[in-house]
mmCIF file of C-alpha atoms and ligand atoms in Angstrom:
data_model
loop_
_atom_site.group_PDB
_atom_site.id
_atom_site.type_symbol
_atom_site.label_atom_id
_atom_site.label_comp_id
_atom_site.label_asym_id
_atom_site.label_seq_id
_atom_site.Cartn_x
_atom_site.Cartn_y
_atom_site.Cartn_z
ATOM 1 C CA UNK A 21 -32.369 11.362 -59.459
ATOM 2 C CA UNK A 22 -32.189 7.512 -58.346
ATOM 3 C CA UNK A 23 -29.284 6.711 -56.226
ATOM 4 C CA UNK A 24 -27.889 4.187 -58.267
ATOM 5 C CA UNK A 25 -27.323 6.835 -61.165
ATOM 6 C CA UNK A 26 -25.968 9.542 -59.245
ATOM 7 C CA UNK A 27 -22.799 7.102 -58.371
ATOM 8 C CA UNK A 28 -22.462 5.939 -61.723
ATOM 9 C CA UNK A 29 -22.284 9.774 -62.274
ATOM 10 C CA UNK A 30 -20.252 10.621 -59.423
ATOM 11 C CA UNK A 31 -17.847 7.472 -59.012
ATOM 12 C CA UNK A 32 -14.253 8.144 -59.533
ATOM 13 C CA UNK A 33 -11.222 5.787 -59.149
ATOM 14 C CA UNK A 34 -8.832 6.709 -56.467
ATOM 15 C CA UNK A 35 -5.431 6.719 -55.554
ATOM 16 C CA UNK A 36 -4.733 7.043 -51.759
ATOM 17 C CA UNK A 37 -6.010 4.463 -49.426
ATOM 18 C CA UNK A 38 -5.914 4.134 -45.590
ATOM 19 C CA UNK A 39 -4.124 0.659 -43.836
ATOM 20 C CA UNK A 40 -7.296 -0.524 -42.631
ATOM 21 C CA UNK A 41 -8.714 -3.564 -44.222
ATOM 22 C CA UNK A 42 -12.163 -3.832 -45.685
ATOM 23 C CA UNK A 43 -14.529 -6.098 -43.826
ATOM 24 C CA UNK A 44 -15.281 -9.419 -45.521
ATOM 25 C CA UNK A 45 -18.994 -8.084 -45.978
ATOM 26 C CA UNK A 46 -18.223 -4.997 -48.208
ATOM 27 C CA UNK A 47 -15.635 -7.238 -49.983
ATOM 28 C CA UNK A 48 -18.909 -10.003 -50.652
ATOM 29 C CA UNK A 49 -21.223 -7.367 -51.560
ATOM 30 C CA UNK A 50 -18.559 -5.932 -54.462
ATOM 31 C CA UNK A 51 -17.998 -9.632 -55.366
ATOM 32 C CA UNK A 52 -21.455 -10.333 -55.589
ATOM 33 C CA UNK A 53 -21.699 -6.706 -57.832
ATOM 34 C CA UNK A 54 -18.800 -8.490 -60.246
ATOM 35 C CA UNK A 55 -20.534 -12.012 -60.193
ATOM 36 C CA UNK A 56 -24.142 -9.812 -61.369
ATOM 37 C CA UNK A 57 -23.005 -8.208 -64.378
ATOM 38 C CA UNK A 58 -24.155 -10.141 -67.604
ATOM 39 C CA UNK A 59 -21.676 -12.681 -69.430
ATOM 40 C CA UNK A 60 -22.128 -13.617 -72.808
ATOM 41 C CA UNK A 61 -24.661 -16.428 -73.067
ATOM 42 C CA UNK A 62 -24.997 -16.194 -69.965
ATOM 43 C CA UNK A 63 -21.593 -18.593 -69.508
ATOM 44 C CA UNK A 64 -20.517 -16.882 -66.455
ATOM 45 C CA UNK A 65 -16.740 -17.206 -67.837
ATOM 46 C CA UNK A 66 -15.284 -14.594 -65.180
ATOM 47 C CA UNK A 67 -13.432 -16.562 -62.239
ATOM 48 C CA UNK A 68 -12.632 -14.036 -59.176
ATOM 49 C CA UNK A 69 -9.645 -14.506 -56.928
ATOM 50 C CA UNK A 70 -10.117 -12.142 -53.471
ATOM 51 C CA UNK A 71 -6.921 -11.050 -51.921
ATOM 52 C CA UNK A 72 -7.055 -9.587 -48.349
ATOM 53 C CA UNK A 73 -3.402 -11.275 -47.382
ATOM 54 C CA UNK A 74 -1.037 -8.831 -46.714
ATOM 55 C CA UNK A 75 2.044 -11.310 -47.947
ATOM 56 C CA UNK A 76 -0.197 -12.473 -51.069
ATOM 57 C CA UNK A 77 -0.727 -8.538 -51.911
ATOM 58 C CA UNK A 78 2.947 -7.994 -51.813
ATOM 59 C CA UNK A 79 3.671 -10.941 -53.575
ATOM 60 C CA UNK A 80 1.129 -9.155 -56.722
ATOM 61 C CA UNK A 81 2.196 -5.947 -56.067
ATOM 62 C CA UNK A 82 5.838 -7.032 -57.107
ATOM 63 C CA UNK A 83 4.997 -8.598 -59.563
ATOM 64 C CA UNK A 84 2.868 -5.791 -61.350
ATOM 65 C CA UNK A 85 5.299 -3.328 -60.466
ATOM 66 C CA UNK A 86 8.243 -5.073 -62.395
ATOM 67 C CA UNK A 87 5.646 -5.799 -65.208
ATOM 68 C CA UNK A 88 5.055 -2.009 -65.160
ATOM 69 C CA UNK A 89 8.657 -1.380 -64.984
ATOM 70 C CA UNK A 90 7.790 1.147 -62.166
ATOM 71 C CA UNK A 91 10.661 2.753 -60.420
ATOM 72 C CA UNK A 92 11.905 1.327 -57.324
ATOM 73 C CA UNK A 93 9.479 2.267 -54.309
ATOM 74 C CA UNK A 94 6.444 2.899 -56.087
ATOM 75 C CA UNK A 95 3.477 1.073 -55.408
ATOM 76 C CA UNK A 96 1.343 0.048 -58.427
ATOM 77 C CA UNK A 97 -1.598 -0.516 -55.597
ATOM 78 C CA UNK A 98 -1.357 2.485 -54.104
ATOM 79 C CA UNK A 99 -1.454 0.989 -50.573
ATOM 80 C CA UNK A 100 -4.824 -0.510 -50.930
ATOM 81 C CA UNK A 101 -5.208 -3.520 -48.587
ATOM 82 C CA UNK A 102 -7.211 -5.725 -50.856
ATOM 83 C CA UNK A 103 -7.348 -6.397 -54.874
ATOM 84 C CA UNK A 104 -10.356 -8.850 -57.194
ATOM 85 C CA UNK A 105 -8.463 -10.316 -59.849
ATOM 86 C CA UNK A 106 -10.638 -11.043 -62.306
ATOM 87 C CA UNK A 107 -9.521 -14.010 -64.675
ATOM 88 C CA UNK A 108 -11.376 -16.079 -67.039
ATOM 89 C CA UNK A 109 -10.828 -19.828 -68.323
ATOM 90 C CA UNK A 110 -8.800 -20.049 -71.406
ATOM 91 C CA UNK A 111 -11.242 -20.976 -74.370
ATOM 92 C CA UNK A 112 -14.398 -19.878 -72.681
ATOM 93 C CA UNK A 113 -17.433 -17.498 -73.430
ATOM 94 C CA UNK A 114 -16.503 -13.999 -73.903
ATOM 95 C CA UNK A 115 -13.490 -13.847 -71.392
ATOM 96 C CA UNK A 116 -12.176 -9.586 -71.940
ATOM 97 C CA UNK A 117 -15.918 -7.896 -72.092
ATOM 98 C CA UNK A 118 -17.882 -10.437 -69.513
ATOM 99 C CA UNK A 119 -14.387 -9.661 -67.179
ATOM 100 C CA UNK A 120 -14.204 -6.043 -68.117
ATOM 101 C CA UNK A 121 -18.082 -5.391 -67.371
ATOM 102 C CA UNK A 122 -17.791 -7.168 -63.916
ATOM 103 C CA UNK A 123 -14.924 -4.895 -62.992
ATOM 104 C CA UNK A 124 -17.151 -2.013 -63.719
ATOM 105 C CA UNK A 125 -19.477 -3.348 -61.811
ATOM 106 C CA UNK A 126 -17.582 -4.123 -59.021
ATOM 107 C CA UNK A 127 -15.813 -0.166 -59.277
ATOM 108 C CA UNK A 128 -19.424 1.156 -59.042
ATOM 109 C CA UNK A 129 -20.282 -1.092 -55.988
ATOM 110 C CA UNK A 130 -17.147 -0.074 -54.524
ATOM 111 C CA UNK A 131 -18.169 3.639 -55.224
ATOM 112 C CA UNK A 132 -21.733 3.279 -53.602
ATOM 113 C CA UNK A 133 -20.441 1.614 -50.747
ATOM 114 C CA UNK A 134 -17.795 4.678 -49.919
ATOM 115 C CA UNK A 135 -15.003 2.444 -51.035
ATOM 116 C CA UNK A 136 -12.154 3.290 -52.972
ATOM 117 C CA UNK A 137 -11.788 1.318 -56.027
ATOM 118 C CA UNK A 138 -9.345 1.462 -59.602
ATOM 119 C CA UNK A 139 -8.685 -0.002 -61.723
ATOM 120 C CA UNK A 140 -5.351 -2.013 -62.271
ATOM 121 C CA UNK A 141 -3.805 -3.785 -65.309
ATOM 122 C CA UNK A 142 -0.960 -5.506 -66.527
ATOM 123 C CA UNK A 143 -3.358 -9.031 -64.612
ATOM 124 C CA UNK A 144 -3.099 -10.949 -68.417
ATOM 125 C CA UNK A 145 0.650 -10.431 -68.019
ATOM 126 C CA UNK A 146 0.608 -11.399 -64.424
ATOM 127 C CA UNK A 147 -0.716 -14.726 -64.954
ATOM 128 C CA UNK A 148 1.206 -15.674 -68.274
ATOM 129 C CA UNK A 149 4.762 -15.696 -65.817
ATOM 130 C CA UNK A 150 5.608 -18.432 -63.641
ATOM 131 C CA UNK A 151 5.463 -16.536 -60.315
ATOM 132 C CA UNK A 152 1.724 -15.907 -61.290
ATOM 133 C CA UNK A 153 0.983 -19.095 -62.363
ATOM 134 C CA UNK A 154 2.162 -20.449 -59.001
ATOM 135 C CA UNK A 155 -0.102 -18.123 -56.637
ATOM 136 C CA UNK A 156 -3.141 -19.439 -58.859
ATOM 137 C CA UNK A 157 -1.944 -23.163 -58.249
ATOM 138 C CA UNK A 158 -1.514 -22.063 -54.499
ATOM 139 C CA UNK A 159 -5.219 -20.813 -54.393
ATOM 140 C CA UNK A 160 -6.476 -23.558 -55.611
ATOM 141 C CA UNK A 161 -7.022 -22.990 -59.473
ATOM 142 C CA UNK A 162 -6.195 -25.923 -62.000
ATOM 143 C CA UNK A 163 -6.060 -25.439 -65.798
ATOM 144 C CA UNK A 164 -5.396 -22.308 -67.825
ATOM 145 C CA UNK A 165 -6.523 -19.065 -67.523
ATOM 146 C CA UNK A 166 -6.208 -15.406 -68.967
ATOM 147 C CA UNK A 167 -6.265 -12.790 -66.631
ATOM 148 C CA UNK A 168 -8.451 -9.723 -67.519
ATOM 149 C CA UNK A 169 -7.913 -6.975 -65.151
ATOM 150 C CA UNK A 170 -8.280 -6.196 -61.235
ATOM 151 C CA UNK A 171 -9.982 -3.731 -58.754
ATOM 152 C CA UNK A 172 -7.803 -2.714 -55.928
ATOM 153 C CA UNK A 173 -10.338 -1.502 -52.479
ATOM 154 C CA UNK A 174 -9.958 0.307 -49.598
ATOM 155 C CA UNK A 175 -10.912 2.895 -47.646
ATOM 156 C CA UNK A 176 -9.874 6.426 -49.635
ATOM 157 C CA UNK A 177 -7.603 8.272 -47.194
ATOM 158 C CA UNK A 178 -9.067 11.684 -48.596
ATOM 159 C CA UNK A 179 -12.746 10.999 -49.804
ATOM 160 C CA UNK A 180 -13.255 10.768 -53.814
ATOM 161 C CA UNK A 181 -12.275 13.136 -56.431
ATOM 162 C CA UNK A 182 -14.355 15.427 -58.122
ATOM 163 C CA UNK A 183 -16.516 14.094 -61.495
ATOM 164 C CA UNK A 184 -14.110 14.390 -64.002
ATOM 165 C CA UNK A 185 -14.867 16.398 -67.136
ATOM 166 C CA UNK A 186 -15.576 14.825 -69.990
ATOM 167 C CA UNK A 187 -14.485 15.362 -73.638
ATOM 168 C CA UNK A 188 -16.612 16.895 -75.992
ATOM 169 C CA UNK A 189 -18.536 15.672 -78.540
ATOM 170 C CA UNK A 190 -18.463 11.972 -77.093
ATOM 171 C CA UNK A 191 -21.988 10.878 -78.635
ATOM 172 C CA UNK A 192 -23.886 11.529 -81.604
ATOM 173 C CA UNK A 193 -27.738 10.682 -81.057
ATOM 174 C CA UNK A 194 -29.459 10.111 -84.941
ATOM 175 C CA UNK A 195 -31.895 11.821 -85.168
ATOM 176 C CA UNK A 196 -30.163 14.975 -83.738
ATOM 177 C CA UNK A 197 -33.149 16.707 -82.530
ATOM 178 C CA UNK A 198 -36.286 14.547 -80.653
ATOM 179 C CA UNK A 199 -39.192 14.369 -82.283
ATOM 180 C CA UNK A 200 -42.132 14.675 -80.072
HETATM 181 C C1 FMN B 25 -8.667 -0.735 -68.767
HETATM 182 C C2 FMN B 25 -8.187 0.138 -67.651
HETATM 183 C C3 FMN B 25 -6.899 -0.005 -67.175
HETATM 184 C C4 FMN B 25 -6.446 0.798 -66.118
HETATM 185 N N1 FMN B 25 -5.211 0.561 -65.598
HETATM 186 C C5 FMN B 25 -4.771 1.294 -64.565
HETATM 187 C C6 FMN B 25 -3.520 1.006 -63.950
HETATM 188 O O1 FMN B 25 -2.852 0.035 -64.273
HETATM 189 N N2 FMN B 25 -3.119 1.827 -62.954
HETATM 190 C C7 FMN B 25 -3.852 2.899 -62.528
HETATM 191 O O2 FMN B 25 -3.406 3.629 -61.644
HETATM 192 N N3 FMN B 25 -5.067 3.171 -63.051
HETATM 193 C C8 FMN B 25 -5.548 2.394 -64.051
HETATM 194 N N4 FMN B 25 -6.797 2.628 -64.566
HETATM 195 C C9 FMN B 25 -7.637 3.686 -63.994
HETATM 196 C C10 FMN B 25 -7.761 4.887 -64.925
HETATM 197 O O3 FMN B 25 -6.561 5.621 -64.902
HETATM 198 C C11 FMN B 25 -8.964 5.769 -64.501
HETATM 199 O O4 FMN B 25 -10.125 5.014 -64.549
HETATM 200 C C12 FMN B 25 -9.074 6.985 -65.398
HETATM 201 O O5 FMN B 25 -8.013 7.879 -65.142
HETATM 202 C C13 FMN B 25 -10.388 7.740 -65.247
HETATM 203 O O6 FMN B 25 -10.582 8.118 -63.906
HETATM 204 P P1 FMN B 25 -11.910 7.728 -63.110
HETATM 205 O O7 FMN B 25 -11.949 6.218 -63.018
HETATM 206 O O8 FMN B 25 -11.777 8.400 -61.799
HETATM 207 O O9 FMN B 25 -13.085 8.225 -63.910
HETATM 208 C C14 FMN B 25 -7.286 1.809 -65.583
HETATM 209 C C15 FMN B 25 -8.597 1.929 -66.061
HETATM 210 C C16 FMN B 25 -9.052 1.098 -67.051
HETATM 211 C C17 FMN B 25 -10.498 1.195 -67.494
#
């Protein structure tokens, strides 16, 4: 089987990461994963904000937890070292599915590249407060925009998970049988 579908087979998200921070190459190939998934006539709506800053991660990772209402101590990043926010400007293209396919993208570039990846929400929320609105300002971002979702990376501290099981019944093909 080709590589590429055995780790969209095999990828799973994970939840324990090692300290160490990514190197700006892996981080540029994932981006580049996100910014090669297909947007909706082709109007590339996605806008990607890379954090590798320790103080900038903290700065999200309070915020999300509190949006979360997580309990006191728990990380809502799961130590990862680095996050792609993916937002999209307000009024453009098809701003939830062109974001939500580059995050898959970027989670199965993560995957291929032996980095951990998931997953993490609660980014529309994030960017509708104040304290969110500022760190876009800060990097650099005029105008208004809807966040979509992130992907937190790292280096898993204990490899992947197994393929999860999957429910039953979760196709139909019409006709049932193939005709040859
Ligand atoms: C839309 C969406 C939102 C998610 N939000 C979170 C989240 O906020 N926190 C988290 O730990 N995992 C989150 N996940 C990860 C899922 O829990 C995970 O993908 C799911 O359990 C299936 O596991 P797998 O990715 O290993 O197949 C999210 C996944 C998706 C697709």
């Amino acid at each position: 089987m080709k590589e590429t579908i055995q780790d969209l087979l095999n990828r799973r998200s994970v939840k324990e990461f090692r300290e160490e921070q990514i190197t700006r190459e892996e981080l540029l190939t994932v981006l580049s994963a996100g910014m090669n998934a297909p947007t909706g006539g082709n109007q590339q709506s996605p806008v990607f904000l890379a954090v590798q800053s320790k103080e900038w991660m903290e700065r999200l990772r309070r915020l999300n937890g509190e949006i979360a209402g997580a309990p006191e101590g728990f990380d809502v990043f799961y130590g990862a070292p680095a996050i792609i926010l993916v937002l999209a400007e307000k009024g453009k293209g098809n701003p939830v599915e062109d974001g939500s396919l580059a995050i898959g993208n970027m989670l199965n570039a993560a995957y291929a590249l032996g980095l951990g990846g998931r997953w993490i929400h609660r980014i529309r929320e994030t960017f509708e407060q104040p304290l969110g609105k500022e760190l876009l300002r800060e990097a650099g971002y005029e105008g208004e925009y809807i966040g979509i979702g992130s992907c937190i990376l790292g280096y898993p501290k204990d490899g992947f998970p197994a393929p999860l099981k999957k429910k039953d019944n979760y196709y139909k093909i019409i006709p049932q049988e193939e005709k040859v």
